[in-house]
Coordinates of C-alpha atoms in Angstrom, one line a residue:
X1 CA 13.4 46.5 15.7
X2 CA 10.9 48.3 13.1
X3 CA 10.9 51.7 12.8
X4 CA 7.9 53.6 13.5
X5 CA 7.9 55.4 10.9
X6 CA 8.0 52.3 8.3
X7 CA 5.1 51.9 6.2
X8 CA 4.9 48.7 4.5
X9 CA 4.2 49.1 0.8
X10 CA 0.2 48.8 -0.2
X11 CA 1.4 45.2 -2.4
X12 CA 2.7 43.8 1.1
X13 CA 0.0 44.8 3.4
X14 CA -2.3 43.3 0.7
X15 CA -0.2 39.8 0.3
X16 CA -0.1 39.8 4.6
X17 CA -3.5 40.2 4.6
X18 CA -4.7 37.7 2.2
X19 CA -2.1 35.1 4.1
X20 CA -3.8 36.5 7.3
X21 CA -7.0 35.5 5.7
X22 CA -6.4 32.2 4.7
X23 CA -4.6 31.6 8.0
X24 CA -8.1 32.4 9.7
X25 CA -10.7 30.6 7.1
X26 CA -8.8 27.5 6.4
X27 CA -9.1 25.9 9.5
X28 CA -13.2 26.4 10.2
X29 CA -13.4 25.4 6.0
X30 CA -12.0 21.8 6.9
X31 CA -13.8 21.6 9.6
X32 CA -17.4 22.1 8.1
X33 CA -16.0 19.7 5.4
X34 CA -15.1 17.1 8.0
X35 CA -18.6 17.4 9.5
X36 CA -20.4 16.9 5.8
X37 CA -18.0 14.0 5.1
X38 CA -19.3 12.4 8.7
X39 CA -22.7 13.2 7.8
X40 CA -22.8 11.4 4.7
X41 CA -21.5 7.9 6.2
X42 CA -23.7 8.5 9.1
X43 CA -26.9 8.9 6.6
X44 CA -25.4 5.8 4.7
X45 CA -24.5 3.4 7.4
X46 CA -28.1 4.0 9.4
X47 CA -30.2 4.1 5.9
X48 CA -31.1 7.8 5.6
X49 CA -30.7 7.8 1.9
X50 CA -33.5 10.7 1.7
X51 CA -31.1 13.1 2.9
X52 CA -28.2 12.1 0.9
X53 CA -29.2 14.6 -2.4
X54 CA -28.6 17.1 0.6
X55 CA -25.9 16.2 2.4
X56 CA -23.8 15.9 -1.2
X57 CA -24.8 19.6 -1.8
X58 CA -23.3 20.9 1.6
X59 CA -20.4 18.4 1.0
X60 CA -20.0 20.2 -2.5
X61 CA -20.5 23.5 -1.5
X62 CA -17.6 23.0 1.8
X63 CA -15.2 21.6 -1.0
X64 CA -15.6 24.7 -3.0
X65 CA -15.3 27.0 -0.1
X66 CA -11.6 25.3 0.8
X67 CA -11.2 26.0 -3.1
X68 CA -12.0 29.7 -3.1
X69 CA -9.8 29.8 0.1
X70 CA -7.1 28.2 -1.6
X71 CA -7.2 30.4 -4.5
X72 CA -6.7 33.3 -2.4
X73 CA -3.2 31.7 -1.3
X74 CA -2.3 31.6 -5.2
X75 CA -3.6 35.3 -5.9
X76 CA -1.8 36.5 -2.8
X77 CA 1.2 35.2 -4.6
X78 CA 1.0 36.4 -7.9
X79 CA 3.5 39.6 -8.8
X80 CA 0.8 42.1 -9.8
X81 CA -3.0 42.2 -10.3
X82 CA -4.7 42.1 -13.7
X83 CA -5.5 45.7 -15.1
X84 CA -8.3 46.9 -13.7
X85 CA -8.6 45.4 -10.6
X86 CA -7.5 47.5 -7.4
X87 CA -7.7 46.5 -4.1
X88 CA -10.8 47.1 -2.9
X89 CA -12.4 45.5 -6.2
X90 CA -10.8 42.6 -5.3
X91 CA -11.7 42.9 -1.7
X92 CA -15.5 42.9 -3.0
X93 CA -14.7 40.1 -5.0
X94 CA -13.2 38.2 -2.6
X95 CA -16.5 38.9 0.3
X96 CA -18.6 37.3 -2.6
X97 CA -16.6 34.5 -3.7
X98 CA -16.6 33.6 0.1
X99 CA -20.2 34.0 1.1
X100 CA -21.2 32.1 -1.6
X101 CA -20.8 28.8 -0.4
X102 CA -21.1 29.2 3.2
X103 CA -24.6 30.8 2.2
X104 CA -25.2 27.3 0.6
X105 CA -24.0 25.3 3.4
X106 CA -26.1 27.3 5.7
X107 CA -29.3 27.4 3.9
X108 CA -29.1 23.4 2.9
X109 CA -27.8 22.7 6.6
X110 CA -31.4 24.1 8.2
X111 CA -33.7 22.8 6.1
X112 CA -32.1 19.2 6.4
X113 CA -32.0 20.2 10.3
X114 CA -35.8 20.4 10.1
X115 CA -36.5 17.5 7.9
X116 CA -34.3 15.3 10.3
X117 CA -35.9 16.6 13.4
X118 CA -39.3 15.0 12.9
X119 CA -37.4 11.4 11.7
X120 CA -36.9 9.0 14.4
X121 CA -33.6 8.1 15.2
X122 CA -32.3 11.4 13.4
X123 CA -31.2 12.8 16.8
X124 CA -27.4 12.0 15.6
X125 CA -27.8 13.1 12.5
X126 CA -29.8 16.5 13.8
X127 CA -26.9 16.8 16.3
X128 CA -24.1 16.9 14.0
X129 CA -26.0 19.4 11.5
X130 CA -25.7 21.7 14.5
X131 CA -22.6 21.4 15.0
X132 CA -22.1 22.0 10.7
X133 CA -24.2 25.2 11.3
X134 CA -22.4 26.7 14.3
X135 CA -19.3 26.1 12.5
X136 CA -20.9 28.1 9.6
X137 CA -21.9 30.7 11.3
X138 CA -18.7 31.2 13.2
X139 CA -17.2 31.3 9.8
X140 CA -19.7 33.9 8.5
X141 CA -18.5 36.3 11.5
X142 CA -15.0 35.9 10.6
X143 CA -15.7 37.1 6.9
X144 CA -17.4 39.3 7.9
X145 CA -14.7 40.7 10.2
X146 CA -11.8 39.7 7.8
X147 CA -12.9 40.8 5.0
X148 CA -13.8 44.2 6.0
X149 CA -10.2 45.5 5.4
X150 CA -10.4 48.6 6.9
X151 CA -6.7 49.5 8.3
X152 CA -6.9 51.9 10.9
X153 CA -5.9 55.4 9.5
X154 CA -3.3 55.2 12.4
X155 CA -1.7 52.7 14.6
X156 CA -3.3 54.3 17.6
X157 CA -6.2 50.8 17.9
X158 CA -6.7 50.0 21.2
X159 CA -6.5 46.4 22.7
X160 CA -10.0 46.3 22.9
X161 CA -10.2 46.6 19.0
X162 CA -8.4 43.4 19.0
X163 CA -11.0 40.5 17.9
X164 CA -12.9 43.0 15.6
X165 CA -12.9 42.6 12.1
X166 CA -10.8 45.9 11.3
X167 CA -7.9 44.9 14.1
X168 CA -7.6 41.3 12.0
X169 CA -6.3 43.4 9.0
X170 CA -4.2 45.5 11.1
X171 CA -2.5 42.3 12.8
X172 CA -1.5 41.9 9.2
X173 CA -0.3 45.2 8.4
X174 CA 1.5 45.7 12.0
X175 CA 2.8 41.9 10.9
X176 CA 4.4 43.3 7.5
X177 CA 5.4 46.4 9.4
X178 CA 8.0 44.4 11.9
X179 CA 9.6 42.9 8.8
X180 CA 12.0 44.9 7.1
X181 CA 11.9 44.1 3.4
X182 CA 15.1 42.9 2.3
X183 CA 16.9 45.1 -0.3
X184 CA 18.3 44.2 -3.6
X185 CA 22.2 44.2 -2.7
X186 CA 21.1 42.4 0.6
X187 CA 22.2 39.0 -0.8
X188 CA 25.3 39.5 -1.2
X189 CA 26.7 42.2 1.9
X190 CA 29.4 41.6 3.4
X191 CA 29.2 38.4 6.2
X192 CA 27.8 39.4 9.8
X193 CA 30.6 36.4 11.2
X194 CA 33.1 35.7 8.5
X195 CA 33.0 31.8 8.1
X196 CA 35.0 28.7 6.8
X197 CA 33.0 27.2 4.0
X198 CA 33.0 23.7 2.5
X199 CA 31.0 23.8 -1.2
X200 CA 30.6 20.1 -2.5
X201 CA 29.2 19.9 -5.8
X202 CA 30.1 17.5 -8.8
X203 CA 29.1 21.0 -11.5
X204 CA 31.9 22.8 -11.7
X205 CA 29.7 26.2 -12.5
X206 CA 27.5 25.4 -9.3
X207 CA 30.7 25.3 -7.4
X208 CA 32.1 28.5 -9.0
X209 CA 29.1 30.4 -8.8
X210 CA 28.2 29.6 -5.0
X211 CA 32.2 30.4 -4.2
X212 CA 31.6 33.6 -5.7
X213 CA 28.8 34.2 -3.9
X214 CA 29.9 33.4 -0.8
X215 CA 32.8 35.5 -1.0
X216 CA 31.6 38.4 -1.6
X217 CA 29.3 38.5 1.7
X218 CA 33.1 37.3 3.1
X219 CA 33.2 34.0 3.6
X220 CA 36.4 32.1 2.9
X221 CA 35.6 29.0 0.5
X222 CA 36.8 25.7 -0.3
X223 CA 35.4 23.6 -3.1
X224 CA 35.2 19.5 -3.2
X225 CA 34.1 18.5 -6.6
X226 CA 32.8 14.6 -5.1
X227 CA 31.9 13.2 -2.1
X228 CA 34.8 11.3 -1.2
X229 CA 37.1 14.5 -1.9
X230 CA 34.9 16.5 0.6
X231 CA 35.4 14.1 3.8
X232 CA 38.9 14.2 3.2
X233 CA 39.4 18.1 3.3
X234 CA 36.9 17.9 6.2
X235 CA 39.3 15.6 8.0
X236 CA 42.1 17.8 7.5
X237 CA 40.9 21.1 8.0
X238 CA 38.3 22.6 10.1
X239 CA 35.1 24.2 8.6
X240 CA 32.3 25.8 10.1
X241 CA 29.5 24.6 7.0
X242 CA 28.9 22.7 4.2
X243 CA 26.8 23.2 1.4
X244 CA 26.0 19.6 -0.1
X245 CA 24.6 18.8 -3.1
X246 CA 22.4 15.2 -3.1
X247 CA 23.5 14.1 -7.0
X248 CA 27.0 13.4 -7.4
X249 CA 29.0 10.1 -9.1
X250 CA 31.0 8.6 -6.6
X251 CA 29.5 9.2 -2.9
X252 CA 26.1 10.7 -3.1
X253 CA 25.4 13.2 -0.7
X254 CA 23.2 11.7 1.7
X255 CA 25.9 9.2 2.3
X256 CA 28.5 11.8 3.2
X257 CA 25.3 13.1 5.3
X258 CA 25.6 9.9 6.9
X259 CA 28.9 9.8 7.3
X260 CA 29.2 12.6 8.9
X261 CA 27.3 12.6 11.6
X262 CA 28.4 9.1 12.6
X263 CA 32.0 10.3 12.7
X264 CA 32.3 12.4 16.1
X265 CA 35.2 14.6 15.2
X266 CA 32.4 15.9 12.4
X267 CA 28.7 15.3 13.4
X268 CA 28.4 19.3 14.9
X269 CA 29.1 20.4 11.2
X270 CA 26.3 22.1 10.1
X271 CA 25.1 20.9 6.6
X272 CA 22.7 22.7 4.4
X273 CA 21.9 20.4 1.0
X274 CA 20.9 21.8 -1.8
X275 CA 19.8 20.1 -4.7
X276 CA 17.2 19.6 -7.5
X277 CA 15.6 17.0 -6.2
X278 CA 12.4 18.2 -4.9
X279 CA 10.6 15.0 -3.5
X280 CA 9.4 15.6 0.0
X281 CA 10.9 11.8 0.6
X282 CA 14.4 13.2 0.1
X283 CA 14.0 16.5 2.0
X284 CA 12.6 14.0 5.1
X285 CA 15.3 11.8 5.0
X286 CA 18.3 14.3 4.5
X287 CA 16.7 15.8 7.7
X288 CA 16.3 12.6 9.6
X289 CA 19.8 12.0 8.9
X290 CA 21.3 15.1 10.1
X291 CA 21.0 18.4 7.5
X292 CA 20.1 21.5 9.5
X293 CA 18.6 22.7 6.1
X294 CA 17.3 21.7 2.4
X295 CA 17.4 24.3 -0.7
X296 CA 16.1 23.2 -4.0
X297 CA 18.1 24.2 -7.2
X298 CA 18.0 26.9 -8.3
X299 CA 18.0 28.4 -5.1
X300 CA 17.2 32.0 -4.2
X301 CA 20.3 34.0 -2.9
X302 CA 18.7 36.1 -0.8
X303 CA 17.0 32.2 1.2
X304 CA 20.6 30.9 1.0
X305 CA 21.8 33.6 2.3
X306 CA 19.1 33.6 5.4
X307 CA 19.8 30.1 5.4
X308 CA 23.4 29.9 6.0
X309 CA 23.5 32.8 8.5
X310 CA 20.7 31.1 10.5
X311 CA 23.4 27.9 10.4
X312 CA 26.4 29.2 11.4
X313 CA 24.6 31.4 14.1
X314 CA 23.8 28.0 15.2
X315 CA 27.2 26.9 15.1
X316 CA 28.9 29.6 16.9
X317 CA 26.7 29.0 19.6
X318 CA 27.5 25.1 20.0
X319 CA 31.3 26.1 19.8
X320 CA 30.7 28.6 22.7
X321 CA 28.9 26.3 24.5
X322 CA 31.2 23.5 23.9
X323 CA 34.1 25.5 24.8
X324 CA 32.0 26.4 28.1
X325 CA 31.8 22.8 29.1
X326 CA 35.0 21.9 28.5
X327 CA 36.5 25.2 30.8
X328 CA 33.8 23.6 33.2
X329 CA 35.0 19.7 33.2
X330 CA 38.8 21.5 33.2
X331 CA 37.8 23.4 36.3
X332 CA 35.6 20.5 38.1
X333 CA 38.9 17.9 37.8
X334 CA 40.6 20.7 39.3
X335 CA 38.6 20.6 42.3
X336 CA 38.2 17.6 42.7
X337 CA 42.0 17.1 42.2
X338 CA 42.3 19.5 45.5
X339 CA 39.6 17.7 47.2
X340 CA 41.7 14.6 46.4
X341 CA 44.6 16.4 48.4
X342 CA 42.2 16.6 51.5
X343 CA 40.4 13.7 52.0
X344 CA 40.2 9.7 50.5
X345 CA 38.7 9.2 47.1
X346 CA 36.1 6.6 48.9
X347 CA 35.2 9.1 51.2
X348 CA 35.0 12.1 48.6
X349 CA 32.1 9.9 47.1
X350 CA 30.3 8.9 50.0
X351 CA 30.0 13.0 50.4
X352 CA 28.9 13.3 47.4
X353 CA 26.3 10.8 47.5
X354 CA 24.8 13.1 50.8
X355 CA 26.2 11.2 53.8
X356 CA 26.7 13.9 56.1
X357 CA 28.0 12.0 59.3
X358 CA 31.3 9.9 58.2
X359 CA 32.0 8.2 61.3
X360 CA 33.5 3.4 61.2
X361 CA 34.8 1.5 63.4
X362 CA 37.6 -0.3 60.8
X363 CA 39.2 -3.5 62.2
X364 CA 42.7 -4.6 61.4
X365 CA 44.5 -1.4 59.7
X366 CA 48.1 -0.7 60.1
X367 CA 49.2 2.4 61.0
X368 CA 52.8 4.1 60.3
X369 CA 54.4 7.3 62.1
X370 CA 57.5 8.8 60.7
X371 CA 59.4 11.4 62.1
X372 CA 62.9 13.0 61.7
X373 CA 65.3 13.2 64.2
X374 CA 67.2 16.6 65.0
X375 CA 64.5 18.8 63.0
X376 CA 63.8 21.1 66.1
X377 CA 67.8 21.9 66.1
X378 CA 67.4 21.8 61.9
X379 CA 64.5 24.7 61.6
X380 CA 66.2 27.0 64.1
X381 CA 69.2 27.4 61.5
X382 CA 67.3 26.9 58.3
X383 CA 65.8 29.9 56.5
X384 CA 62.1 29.7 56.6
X385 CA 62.2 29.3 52.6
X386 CA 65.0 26.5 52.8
X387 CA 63.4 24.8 55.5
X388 CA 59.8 24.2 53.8
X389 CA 61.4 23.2 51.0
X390 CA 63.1 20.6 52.7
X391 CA 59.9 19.4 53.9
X392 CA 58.4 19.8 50.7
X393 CA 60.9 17.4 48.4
X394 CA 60.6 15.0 50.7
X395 CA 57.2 14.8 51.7
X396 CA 56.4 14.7 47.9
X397 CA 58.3 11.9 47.5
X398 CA 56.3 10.2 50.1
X399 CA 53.3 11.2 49.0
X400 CA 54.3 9.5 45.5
X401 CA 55.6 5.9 47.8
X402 CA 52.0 6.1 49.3
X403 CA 50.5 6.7 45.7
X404 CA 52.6 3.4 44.5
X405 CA 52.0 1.3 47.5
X406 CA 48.2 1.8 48.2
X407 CA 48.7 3.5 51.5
X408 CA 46.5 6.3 52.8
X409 CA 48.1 9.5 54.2
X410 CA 46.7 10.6 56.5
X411 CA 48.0 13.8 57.6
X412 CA 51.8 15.7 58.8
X413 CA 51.8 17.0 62.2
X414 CA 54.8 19.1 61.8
X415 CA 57.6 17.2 60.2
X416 CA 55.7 14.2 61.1
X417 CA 54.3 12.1 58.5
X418 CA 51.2 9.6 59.2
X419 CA 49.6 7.2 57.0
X420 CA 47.1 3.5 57.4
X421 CA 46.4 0.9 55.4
X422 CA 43.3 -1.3 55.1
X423 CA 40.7 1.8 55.8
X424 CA 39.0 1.2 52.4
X425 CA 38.3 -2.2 50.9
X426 CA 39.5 -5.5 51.7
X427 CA 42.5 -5.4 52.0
X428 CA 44.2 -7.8 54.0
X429 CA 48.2 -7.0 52.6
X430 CA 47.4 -4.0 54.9
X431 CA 50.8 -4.5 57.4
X432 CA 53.0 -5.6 54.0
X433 CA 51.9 -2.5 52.3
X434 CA 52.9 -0.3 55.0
X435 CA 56.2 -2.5 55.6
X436 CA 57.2 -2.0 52.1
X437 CA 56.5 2.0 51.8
X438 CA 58.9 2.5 55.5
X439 CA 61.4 0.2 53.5
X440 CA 61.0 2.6 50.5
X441 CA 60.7 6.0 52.9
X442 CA 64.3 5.0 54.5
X443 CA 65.9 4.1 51.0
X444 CA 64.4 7.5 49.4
X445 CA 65.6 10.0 52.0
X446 CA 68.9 8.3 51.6
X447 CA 68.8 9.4 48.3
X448 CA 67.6 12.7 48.5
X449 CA 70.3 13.6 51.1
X450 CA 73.2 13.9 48.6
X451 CA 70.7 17.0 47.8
X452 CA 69.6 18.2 51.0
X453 CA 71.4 21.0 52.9
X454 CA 71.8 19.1 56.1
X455 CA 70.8 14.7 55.8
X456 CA 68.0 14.4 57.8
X457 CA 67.4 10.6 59.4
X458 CA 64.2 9.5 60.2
X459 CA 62.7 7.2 62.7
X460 CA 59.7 5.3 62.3
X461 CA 56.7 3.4 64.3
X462 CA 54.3 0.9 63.0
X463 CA 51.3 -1.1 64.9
X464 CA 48.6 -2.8 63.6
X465 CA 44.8 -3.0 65.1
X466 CA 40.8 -1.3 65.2
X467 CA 40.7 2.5 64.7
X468 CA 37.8 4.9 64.8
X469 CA 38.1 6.6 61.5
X470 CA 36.0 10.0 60.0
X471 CA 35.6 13.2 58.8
X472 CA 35.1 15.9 61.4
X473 CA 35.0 19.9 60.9
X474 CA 32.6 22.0 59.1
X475 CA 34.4 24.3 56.7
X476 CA 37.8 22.8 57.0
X477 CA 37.1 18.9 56.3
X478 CA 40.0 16.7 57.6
X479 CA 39.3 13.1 57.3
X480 CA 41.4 11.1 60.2
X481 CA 41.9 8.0 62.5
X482 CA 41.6 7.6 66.4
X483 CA 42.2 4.7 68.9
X484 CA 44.5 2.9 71.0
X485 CA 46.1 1.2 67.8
X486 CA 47.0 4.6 66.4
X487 CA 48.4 5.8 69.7
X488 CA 50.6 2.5 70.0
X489 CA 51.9 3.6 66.8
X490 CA 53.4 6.9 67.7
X491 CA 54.9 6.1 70.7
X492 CA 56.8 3.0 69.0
X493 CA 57.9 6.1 66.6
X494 CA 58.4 8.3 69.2
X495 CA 60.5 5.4 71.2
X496 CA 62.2 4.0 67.9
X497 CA 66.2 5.4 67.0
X498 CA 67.4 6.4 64.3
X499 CA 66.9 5.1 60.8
X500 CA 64.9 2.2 62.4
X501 CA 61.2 1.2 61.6
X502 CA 59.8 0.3 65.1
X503 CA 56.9 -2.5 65.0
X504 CA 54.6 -4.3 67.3
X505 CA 53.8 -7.3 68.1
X506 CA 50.2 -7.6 66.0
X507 CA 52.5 -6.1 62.9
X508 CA 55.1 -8.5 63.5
X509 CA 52.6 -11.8 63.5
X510 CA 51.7 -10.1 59.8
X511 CA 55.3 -9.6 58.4
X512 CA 57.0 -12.5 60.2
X513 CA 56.9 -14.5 57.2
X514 CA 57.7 -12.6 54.4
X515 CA 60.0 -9.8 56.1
X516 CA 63.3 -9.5 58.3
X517 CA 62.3 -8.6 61.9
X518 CA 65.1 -8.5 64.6
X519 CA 63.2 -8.8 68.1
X520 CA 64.1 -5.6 70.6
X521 CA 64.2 -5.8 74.2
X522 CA 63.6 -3.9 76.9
X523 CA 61.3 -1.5 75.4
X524 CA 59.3 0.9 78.2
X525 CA 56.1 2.9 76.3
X526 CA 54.9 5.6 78.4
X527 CA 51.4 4.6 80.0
X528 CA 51.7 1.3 78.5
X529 CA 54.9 -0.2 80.3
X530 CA 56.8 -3.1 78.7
X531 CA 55.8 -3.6 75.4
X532 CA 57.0 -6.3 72.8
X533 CA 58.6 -4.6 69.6
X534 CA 60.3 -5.3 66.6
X535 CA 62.6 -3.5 64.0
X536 CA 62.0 -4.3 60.6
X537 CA 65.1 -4.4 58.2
X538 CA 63.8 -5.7 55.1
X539 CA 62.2 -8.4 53.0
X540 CA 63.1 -12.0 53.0

């Protein structure tokens, strides 16, 4: 923010002004030589050499106007003024040199207007001289207005002033005013955001001097003396810029340019090049192929300086932003981790994709119950503590059988444990995927008895058949499976003994060849009478 009390010095509000100027005139100048330019082919091409003498004199008189223009650009740039000349002589000067040839356009303009009026098929050409004059004229007003140069004695203009000739030179001044000159020692203060600096230059003094430099405004420096040096520090230390010179013996710097940025470990490395070469071709192409900035040797300090802050401010904000994504990606597999807990991967992306109703009708899936015997007895002399984390080891390793098997779990209903195969996919080793994780369930809780405080047996029901399977609740999603198949399933649990897997009938016409089923008899399922089961004891 500018003070208001700054007053730009009289040499800045002078070299604003004439860039205000030339901002304002250059435009309508082109223009009006455009139009003369147009008029000439016209006159050519339909054989209206009469007014050709003319139209060359408004042509010649719009080139010199851009001229006179573009002098002012060159003026505003010089140091001081000759001796002599203050500002409002120039000002004077400067009204003259500019009315001059618009006064010639003008006043050739109308009287080829009137010529051309009274020349049959001249309308085109008439038309186009109007447009020429209008031009002018509008061009007239804005010297007029411009080059007034009357800055208000105070800032206190209204907006109504703005569009008048003395508000254009106080846009210029107010302009100046916002800016704060930069001081002398500016160059070389100490950095805003201490940085880690990569200088590649083949001249050793180039290197020195810019390492000097830059360490003085803070930075900490490192110094490559080639290009093939420079992409090996930058591959084994980080840095937040490089300055990169374009001339050097072995790899010349637009090819570390492109290196760079095709390698992405290094492409967000900001690169500013700076080098003597001052062909707009090479400043083009170092910026097509990557280089947030070009300096030409010698450069100006107080630029670099501009420069490099600009970059690394750039820099620190991709790094922020970056490190933003990456806590976001972190914290999205997280949730979708926990979502993974709840419900079915398949089902997790039909949600996402905006079904809102998850309701199938899934033929053929095989359904497991497990449940322990005695656990009633078990949590009433367990600690609370001791007792869910007997649950917990051994549901986990479950949870990792049902993981290495396929199988979907469903849910636990106390210290029962549910899953299905053959919900998602085809899958048609449904009943030996399920066979094979109750083989593994009764082998693994053997195991993890020797660490249990009480062994714990388990007794387990399979069945295989249709199931109505969904997601149901609105804040609490639970994804589950219903049916007559399902319910066949628990009561062969609930009716198996202990340490025996309990099948059906339709799992046993699925496992008969490839597993060990011993036939049992006389089985009575509540509400279902005499039922046909099977205990499974292992693989053949």
């Amino acid at each position: 923010m500018t003070s208001h009390d700054f007053r730009p010095a009289a040499d800045r509000s002078d070299r604003a002004l004439l860039a205000y100027v030339q901002q304002e005139l250059s435009a309508p100048a082109e223009a009006i030589a455009g139009y003369a330019e147009i008029l000439l082919d016209e006159a050519e091409r339909n054989g209206h050499g009469e007014f050709r003498d003319d139209l060359e004199k408004i042509h010649a008189a719009s080139r010199s106007l851009i001229d006179v223009i573009a002098s002012l650009v060159s003026r505003s740039r010089e140091p001081t003024r000759g001796p002599g000349e203050d500002s409002e002589d120039y000002r004077r000067h400067l009204r003259h040199d500019l009315r001059t040839p618009i006064n010639a356009i003008k006043g050739y303009g109308e009287m080829l207007r009137e010529d051309a009026a009274g020349v049959d098929d001249a309308q085109a050409l008439v038309s186009d001289l109007n447009r020429l004059l209008e031009e002018a004229s509008r061009l007239l007003e804005r010297i007029d207005g411009l080059v007034s140069f009357s800055l208000p004695e105070t800032e206190a203009a209204t907006d109504a002033e703005v569009g008048s000739g003395p508000v254009s030179a106080m846009v210029a001044h107010r302009f100046v005013a916002s800016v704060q000159p930069i001081s002398e020692n500016e160059a070389d203060s100490v950095a805003v955001r201490p940085s880690r600096i990569l200088v590649v230059d083949d001249n050793a003094s180039n290197r020195e001097l810019l390492k000097r430099r830059l360490e003085r405004q803070g930075h900490s420096v490192a110094l490559a003396e080639n290009g093939s040096c420079s992409l090996e520090m930058l591959r084994e230390a980080p840095f937040d810029l490089i300055l990169l010179d374009l001339l050097m013996p072995d790899i010349s710097g637009f090819d570390v340019l492109s290196i760079l940025k095709s390698d992405p470990a290094l492409r967000d490395i900001p690169v500013i090049v700076i080098s003597a070469l001052n062909e707009i071709d090479s400043i083009v192409r170092c910026i097509e192929a990557g280089a947030d900035d070009y300096l030409e040797k010698p450069f100006d300090p107080v630029l670099l300086r501009a420069r490099i802050g600009s970059s690394l401010e750039k820099k620190h904000l991709r790094d922020r932003e970056r490190e933003a994504l990456e806590a976001l990606r972190i914290e999205k597999e997280r949730s979708e981790q926990l979502l993974l807990n709840i419900l079915p991967a398949p089902i997790i992306a039909r949600l996402k994709s905006g079904e809102t109703v998850i309701a199938d009708h899934v033929s053929d899936v095989t359904i497991l119950f497990a449940d322990f015997v005695g656990f009633t007895e078990l949590s009433s002399r367990l600690p609370a503590p001791e007792l869910v984390g007997v649950l917990g080891s051994v549901f986990s390793a479950f949870d990792g059988l049902a993981l290495k098997f396929g199988v979907e779990k469903i849910k636990t209903i106390g210290d029962a444990y549910m899953v299905a195969c053959g919900l998602f996919g085809d899958r048609g080793d449904h009943a030996h995927a399920v066979a094979d994780m109750a083989l593994a369930m009764a082998e693994t809780l053997d195991i993890l008895n020797d660490t249990l405080p009480t062994p714990l047996e388990i007794r387990m029901g399979m069945n295989s058949g249709d199931v109505v399977a969904g997601v149901i609740g609105a804040h609490k999603f639970i994804y589950d499976i219903w049916g007559d198949a399902v319910n066949i399933a628990s009561r062969l649990e609930s009716n198996s003994l202990p340490g025996r897997i309990q099948v059906s009938a339709s799992t046993y016409e699925h496992l008969r060849r490839d597993f060990v089923l011993a036939p049992r008899d006389g089985l009575e399922i509540k509400g279902k009478g005499a039922m046909e089961a099977f205990f499974l004891t292992g693989r053949r």
